[in-house]
PDB file of C-alpha atoms and ligand atoms in Angstrom:
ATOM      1  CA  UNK A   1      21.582  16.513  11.050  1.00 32.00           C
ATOM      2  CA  UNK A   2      18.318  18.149  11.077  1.00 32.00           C
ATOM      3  CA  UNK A   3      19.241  20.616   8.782  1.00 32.00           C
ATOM      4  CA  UNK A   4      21.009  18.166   5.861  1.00 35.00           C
ATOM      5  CA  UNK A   5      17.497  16.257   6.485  1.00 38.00           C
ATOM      6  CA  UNK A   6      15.426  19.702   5.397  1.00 43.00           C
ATOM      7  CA  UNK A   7      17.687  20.491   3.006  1.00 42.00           C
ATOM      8  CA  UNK A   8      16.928  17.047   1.363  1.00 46.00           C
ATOM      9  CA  UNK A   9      13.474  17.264   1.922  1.00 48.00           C
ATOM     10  CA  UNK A  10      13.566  20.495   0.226  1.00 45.00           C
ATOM     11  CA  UNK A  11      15.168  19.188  -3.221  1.00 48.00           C
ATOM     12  CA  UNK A  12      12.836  15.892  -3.548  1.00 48.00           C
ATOM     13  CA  UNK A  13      10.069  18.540  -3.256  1.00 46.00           C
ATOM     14  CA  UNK A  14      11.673  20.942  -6.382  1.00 45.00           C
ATOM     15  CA  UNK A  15      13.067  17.754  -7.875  1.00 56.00           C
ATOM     16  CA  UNK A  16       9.699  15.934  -7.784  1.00 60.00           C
ATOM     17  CA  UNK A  17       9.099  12.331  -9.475  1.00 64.00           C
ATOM     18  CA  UNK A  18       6.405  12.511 -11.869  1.00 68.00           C
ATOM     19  CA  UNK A  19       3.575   9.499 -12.434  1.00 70.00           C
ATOM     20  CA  UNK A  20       1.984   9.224 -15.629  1.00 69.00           C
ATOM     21  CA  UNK A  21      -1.128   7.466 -16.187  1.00 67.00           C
ATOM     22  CA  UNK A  22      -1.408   6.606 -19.931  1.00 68.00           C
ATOM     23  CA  UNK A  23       1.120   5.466 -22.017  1.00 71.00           C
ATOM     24  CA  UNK A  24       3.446   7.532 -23.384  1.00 75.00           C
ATOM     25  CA  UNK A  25       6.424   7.421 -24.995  1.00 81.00           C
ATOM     26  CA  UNK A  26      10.520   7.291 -23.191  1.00 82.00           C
ATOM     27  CA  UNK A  27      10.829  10.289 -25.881  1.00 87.00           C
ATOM     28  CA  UNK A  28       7.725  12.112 -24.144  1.00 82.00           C
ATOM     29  CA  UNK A  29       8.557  10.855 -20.271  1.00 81.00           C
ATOM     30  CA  UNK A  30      11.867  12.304 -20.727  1.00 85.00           C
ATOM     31  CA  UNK A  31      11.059  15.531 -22.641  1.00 85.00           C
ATOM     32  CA  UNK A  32       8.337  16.183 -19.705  1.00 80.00           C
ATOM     33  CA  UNK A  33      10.722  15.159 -17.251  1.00 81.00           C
ATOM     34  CA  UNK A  34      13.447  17.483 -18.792  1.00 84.00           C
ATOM     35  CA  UNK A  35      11.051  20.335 -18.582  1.00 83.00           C
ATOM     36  CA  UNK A  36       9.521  20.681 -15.382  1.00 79.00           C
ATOM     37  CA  UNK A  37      13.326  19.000 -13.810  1.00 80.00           C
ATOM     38  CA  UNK A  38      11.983  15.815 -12.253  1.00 80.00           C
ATOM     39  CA  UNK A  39      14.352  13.261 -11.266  1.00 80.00           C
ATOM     40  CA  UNK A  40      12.225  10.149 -12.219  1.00 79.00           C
ATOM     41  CA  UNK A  41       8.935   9.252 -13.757  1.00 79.00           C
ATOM     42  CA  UNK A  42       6.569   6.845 -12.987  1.00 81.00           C
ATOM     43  CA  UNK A  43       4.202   4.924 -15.128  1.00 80.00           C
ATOM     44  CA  UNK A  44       0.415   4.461 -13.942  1.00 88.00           C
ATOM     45  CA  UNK A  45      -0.257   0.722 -15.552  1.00 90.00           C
ATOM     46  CA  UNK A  46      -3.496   1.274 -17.506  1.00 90.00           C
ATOM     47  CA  UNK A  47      -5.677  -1.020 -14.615  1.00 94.00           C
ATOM     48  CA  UNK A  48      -4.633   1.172 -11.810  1.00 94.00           C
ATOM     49  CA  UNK A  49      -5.349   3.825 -13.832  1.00 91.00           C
ATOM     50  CA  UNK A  50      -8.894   2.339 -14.252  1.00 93.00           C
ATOM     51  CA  UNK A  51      -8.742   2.050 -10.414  1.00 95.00           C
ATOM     52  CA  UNK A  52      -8.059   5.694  -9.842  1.00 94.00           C
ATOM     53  CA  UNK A  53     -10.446   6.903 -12.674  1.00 93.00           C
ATOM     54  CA  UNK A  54     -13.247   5.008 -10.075  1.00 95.00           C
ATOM     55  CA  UNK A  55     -11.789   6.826  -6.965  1.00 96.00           C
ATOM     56  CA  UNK A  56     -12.521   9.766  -8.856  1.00 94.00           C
ATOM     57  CA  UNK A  57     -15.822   9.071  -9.586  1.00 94.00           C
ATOM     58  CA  UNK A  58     -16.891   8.210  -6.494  1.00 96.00           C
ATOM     59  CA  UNK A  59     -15.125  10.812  -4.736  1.00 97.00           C
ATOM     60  CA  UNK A  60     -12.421   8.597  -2.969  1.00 97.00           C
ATOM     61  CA  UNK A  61      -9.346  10.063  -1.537  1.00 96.00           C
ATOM     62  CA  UNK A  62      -8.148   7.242   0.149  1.00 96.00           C
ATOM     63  CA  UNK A  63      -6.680   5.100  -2.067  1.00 96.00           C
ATOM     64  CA  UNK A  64      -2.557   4.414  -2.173  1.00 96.00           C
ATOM     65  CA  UNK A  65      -0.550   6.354  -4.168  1.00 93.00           C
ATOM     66  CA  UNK A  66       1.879   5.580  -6.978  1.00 91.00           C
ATOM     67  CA  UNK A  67       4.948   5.353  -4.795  1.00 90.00           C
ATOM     68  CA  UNK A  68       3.174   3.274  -2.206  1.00 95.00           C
ATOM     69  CA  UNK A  69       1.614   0.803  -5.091  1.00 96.00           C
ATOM     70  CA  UNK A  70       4.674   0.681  -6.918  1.00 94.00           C
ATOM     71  CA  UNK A  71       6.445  -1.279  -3.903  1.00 96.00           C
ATOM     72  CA  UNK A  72       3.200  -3.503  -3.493  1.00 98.00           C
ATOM     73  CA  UNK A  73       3.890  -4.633  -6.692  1.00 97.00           C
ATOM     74  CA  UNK A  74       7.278  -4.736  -6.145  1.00 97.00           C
ATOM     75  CA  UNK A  75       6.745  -7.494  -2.847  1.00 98.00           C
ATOM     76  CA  UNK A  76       4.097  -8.805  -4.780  1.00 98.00           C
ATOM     77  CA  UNK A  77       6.431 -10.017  -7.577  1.00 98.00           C
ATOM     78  CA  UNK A  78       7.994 -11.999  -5.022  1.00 98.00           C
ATOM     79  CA  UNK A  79       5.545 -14.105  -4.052  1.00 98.00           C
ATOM     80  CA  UNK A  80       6.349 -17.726  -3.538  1.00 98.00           C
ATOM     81  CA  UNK A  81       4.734 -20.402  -6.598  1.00 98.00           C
ATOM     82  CA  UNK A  82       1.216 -20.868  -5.025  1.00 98.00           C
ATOM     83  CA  UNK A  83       1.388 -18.024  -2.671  1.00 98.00           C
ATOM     84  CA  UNK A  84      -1.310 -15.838  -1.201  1.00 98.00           C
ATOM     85  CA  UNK A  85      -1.518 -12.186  -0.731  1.00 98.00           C
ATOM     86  CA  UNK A  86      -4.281 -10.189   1.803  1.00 98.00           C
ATOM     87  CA  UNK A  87      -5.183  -7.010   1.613  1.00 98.00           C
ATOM     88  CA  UNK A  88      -7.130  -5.451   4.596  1.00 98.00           C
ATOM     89  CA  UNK A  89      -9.338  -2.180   2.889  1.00 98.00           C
ATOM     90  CA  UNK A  90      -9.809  -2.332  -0.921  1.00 98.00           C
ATOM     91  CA  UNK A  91     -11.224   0.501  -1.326  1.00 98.00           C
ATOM     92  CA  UNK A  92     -12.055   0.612  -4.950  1.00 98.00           C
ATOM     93  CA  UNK A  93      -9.034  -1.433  -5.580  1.00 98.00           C
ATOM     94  CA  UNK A  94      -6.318   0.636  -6.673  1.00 97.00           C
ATOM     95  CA  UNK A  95      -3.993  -1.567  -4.263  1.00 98.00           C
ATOM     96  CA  UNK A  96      -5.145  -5.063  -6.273  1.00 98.00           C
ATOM     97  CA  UNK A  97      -4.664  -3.151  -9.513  1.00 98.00           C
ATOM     98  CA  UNK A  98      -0.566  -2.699  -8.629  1.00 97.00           C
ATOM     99  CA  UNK A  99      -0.375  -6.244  -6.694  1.00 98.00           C
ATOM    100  CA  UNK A 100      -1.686  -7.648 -10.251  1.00 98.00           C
ATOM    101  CA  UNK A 101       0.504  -5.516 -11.779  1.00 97.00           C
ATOM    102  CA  UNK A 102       3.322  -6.894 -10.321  1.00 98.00           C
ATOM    103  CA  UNK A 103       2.252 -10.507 -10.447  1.00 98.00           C
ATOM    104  CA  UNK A 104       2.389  -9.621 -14.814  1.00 96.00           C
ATOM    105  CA  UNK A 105      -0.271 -12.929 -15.277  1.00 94.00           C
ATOM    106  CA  UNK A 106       0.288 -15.498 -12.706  1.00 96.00           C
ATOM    107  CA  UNK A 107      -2.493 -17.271 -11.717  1.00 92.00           C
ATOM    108  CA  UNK A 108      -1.060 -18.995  -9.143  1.00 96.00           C
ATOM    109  CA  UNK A 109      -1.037 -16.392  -6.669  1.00 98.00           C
ATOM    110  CA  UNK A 110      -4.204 -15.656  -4.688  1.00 98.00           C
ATOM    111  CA  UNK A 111      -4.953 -12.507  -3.964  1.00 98.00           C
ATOM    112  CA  UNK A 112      -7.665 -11.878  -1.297  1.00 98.00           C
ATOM    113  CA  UNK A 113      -8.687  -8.145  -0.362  1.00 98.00           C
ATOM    114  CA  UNK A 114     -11.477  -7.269   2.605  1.00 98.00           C
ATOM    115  CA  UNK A 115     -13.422  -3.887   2.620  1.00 98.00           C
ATOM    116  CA  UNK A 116     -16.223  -3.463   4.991  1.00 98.00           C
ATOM    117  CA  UNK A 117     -17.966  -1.242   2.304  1.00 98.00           C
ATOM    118  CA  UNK A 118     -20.084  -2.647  -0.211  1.00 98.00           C
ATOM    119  CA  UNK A 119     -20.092   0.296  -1.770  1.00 97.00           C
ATOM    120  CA  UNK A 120     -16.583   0.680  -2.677  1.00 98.00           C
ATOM    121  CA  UNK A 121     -16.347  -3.360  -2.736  1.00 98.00           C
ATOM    122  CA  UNK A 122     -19.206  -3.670  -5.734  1.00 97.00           C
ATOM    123  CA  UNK A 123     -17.299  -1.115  -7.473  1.00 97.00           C
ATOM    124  CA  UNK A 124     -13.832  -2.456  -7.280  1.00 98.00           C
ATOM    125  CA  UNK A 125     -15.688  -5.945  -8.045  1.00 97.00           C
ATOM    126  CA  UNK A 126     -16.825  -4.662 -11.628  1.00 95.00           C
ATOM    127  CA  UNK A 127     -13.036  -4.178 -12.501  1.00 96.00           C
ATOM    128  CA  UNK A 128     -11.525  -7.395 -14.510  1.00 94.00           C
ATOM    129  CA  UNK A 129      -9.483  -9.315 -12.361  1.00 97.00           C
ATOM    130  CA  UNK A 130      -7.616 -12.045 -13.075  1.00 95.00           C
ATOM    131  CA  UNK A 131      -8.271 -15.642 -11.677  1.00 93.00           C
ATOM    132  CA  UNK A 132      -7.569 -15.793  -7.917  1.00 95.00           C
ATOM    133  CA  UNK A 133      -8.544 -12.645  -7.071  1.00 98.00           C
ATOM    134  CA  UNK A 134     -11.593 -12.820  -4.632  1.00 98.00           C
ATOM    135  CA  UNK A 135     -13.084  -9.869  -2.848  1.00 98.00           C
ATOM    136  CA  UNK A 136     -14.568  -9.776   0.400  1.00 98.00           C
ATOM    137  CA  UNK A 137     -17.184  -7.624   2.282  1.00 98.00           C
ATOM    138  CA  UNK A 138     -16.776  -7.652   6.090  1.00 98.00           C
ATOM    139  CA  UNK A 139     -15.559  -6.032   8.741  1.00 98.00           C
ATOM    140  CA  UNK A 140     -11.775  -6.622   8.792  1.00 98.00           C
ATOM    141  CA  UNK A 141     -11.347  -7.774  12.365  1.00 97.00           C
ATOM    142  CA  UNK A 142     -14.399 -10.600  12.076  1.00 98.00           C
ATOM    143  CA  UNK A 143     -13.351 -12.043   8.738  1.00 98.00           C
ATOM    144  CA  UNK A 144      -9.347 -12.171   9.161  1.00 98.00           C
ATOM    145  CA  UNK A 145      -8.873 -15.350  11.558  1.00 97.00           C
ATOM    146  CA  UNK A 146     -10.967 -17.379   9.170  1.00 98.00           C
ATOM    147  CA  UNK A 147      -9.271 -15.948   5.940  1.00 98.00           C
ATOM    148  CA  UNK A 148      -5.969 -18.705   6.527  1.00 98.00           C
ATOM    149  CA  UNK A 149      -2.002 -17.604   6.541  1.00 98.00           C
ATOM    150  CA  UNK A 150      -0.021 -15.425   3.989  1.00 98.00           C
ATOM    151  CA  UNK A 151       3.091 -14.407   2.310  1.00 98.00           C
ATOM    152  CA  UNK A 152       2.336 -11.164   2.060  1.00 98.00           C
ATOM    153  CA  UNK A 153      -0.001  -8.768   3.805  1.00 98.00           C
ATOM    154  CA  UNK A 154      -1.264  -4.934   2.951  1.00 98.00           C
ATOM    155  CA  UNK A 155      -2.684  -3.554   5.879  1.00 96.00           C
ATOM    156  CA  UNK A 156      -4.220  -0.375   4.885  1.00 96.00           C
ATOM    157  CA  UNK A 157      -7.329   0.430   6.968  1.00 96.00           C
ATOM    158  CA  UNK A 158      -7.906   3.747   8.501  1.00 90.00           C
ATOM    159  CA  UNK A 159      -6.060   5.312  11.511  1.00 81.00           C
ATOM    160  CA  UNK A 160      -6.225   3.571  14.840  1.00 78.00           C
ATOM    161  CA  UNK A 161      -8.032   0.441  13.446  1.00 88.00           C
ATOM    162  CA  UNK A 162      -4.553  -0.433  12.055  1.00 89.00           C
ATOM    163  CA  UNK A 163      -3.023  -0.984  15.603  1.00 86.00           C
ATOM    164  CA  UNK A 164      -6.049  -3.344  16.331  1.00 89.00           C
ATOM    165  CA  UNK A 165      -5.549  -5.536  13.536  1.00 94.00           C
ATOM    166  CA  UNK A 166      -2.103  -6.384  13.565  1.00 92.00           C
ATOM    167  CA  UNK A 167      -1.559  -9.286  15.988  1.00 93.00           C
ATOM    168  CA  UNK A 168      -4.110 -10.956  13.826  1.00 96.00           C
ATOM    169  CA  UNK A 169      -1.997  -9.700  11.029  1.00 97.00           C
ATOM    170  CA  UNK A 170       1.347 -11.322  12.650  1.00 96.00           C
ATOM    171  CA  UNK A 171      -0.916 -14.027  12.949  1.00 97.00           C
ATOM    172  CA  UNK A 172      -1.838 -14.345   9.626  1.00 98.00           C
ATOM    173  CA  UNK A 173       1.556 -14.229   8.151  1.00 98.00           C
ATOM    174  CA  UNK A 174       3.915 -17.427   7.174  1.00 98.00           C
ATOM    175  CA  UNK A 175       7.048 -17.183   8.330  1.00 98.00           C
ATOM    176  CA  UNK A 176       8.845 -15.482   6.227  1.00 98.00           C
ATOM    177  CA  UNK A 177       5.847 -13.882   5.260  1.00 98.00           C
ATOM    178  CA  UNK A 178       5.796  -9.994   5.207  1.00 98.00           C
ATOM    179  CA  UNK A 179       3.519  -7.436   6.589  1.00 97.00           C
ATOM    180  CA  UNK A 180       3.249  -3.751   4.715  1.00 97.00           C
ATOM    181  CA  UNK A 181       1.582  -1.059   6.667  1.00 95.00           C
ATOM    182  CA  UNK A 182       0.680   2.037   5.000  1.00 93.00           C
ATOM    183  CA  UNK A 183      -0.274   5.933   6.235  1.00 88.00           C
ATOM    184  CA  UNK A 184       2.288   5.826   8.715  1.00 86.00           C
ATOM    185  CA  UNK A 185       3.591   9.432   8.270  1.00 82.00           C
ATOM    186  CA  UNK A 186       1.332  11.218  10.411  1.00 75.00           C
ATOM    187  CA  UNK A 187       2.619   8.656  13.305  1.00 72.00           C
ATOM    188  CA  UNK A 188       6.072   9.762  13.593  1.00 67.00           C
ATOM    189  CA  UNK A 189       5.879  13.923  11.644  1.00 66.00           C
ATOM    190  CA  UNK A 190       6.631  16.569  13.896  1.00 63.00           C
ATOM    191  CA  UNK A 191       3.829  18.225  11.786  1.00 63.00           C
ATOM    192  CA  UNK A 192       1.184  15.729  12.857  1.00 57.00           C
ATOM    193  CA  UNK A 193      -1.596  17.336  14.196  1.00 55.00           C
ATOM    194  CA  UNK A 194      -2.677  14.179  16.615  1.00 58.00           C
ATOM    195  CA  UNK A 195      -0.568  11.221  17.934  1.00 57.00           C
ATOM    196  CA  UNK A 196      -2.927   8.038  18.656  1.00 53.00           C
ATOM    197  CA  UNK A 197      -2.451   6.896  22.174  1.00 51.00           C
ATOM    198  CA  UNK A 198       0.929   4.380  22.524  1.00 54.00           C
ATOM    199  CA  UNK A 199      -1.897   1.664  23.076  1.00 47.00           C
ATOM    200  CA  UNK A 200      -2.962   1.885  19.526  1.00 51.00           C
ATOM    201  CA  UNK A 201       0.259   3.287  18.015  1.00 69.00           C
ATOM    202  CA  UNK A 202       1.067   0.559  14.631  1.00 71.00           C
ATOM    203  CA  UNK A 203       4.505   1.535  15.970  1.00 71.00           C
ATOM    204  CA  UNK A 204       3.848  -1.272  18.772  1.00 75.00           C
ATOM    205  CA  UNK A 205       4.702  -3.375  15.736  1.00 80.00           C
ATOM    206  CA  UNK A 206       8.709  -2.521  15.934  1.00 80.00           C
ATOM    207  CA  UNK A 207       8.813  -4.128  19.373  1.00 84.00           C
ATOM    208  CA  UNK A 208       7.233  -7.414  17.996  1.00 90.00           C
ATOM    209  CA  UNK A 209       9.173 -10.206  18.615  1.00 93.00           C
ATOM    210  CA  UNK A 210       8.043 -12.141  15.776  1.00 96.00           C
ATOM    211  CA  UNK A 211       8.488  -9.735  13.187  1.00 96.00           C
ATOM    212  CA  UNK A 212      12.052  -7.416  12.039  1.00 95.00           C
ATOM    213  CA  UNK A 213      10.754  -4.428  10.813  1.00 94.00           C
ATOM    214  CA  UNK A 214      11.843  -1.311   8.818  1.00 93.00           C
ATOM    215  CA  UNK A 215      10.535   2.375   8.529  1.00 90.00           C
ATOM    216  CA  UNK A 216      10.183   3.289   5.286  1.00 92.00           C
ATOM    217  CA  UNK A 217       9.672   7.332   5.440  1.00 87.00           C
ATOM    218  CA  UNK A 218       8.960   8.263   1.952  1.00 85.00           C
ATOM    219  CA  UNK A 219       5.929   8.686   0.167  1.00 88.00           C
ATOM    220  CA  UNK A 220       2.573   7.971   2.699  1.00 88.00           C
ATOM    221  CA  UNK A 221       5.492   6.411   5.130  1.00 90.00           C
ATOM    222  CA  UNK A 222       5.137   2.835   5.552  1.00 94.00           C
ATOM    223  CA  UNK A 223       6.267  -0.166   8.011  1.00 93.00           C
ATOM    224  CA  UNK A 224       7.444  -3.041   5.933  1.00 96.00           C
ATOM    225  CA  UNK A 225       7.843  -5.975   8.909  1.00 96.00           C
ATOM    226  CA  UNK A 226       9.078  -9.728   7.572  1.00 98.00           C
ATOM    227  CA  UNK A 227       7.830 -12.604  10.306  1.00 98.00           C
ATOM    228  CA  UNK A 228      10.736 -14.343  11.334  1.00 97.00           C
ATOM    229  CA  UNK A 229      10.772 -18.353  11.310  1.00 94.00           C
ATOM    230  CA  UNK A 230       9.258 -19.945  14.767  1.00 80.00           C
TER     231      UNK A 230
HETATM  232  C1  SAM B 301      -6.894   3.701   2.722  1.00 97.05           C
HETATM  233  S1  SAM B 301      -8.333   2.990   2.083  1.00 97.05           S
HETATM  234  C2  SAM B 301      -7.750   1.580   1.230  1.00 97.05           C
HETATM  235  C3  SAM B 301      -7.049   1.904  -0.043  1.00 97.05           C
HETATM  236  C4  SAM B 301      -6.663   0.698  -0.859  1.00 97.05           C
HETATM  237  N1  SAM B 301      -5.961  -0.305  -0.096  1.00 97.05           N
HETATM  238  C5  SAM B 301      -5.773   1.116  -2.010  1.00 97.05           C
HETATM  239  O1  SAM B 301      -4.638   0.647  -2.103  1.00 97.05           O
HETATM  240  O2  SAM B 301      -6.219   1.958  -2.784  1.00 97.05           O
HETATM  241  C6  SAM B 301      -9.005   2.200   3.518  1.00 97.05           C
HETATM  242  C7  SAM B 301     -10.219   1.365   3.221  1.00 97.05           C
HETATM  243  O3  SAM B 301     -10.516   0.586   4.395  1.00 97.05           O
HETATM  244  C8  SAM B 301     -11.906   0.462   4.475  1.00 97.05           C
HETATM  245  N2  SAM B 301     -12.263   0.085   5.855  1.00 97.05           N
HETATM  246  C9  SAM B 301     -12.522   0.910   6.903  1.00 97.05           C
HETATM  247  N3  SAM B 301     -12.802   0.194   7.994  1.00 97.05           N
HETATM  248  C10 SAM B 301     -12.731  -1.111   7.648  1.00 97.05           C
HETATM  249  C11 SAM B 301     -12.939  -2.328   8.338  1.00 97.05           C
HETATM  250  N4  SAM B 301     -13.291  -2.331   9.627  1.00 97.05           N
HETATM  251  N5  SAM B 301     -12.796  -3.483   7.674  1.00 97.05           N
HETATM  252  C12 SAM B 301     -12.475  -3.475   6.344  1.00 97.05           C
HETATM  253  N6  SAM B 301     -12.266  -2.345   5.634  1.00 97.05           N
HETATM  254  C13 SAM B 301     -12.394  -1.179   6.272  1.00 97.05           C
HETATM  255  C14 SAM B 301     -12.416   1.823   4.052  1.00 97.05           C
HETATM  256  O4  SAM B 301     -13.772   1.767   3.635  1.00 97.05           O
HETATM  257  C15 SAM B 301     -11.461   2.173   2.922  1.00 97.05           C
HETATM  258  O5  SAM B 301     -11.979   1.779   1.678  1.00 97.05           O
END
């Protein structure tokens, strides 16, 4: 078992996915991809890769990556007519940039994101956003009991502040409602240098009884939890 596991491992790394972030053309994608011997090719949209151009410029490693974006917009696309969507650490707003992405133009969706640096907050502010996208600068914990209920909910704050956010998460969620939690790789590799203490462990989440949840291990590894009706 281990060893088919490796030997996958091994092949997505020398069959890597590629991500693109300016148009190009299916001749061109597939020409590249033919080349190096990717399996798949991802395009950037051209306002995440806006968002990513800011990271750079500021510096910011943090924000998601392709893979991880790609399914935000995925859930995103799914929202319910009038729904809501939170996201807890905006960073410079790569994460809005795919949830818009995936919402093509609805306005009916809100789309609130918290980041407790006004730094990174003014900057993702100066982006265009469409109409029901508000930003908000506070510390995560303070702000999210007054910030109302959800059908969908990124929580991607650092490390161990992650485990103390998600009852109010739960909390926060319709039923229904689903609950995406991202950088949990180094929780569960072998390869992880530290393991947070089982207290704060996001894994804590799988044992939830209001939520069914599902590992996701690819890309930055992820917990994608739905909240069950009451
Ligand atoms: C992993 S980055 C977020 C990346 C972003 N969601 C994206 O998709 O690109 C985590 C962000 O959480 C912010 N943060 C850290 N502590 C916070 C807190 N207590 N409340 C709100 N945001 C916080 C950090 O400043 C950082 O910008």
């Amino acid at each position: 078992m281990e060893q088919t596991a490796t030997a996958e491992e091994a092949d997505t790394r020398s069959r890597v996915s590629l991500t693109f972030g300016r148009e190009m053309s299916t001749a061109e994608v597939e020409s590249m991809k033919r080349s190096l011997g990717a399996r798949t090719a991802l395009q950037v949209p051209p306002a995440v890769d806006a968002a990513y151009a800011r990271a750079r410029q500021i510096g910011f490693a943090k924000s998601s990556c392709p893979e991880t974006g790609a399914l935000m917009s995925v859930l995103a696309a799914a929202a319910p007519a009038g729904g809501r969507i939170l996201e807890l650490g905006t960073g410079v707003g790569v994460g809005i940039a795919w949830i818009v992405h995936g919402l093509r133009g609805r306005t009916d969706v809100e789309v609130v994101s918290v980041e407790n640096d006004p730094r990174k907050s003014a900057l993702a502010s100066g982006a265009r956003w469409p109409e029901g996208v508000n930003l908000v600068v506070g510390e995560a914990k303070e702000v999210l009991p007054s910030l109302g209920s959800y059908d969908l909910i990124f929580l991607d704050v650092p490390g161990g502040l992650k485990a103390s956010l998600l009852d109010g998460a739960i909390t926060a969620l319709k039923p229904g409602g689903q609950l995406l939690i991202d950088d949990m790789k180094p929780y569960w590799s072998k390869r992880a240098p530290h393991r947070p203490p089982g207290e704060r462990d996001p894994e804590r989440l799988l044992g939830d009884p209001r939520v069914t949840c599902a590992l996701l291990r690819y890309a930055s590894g992820m917990i994608l939890a739905t909240r069950l009706p009451a």
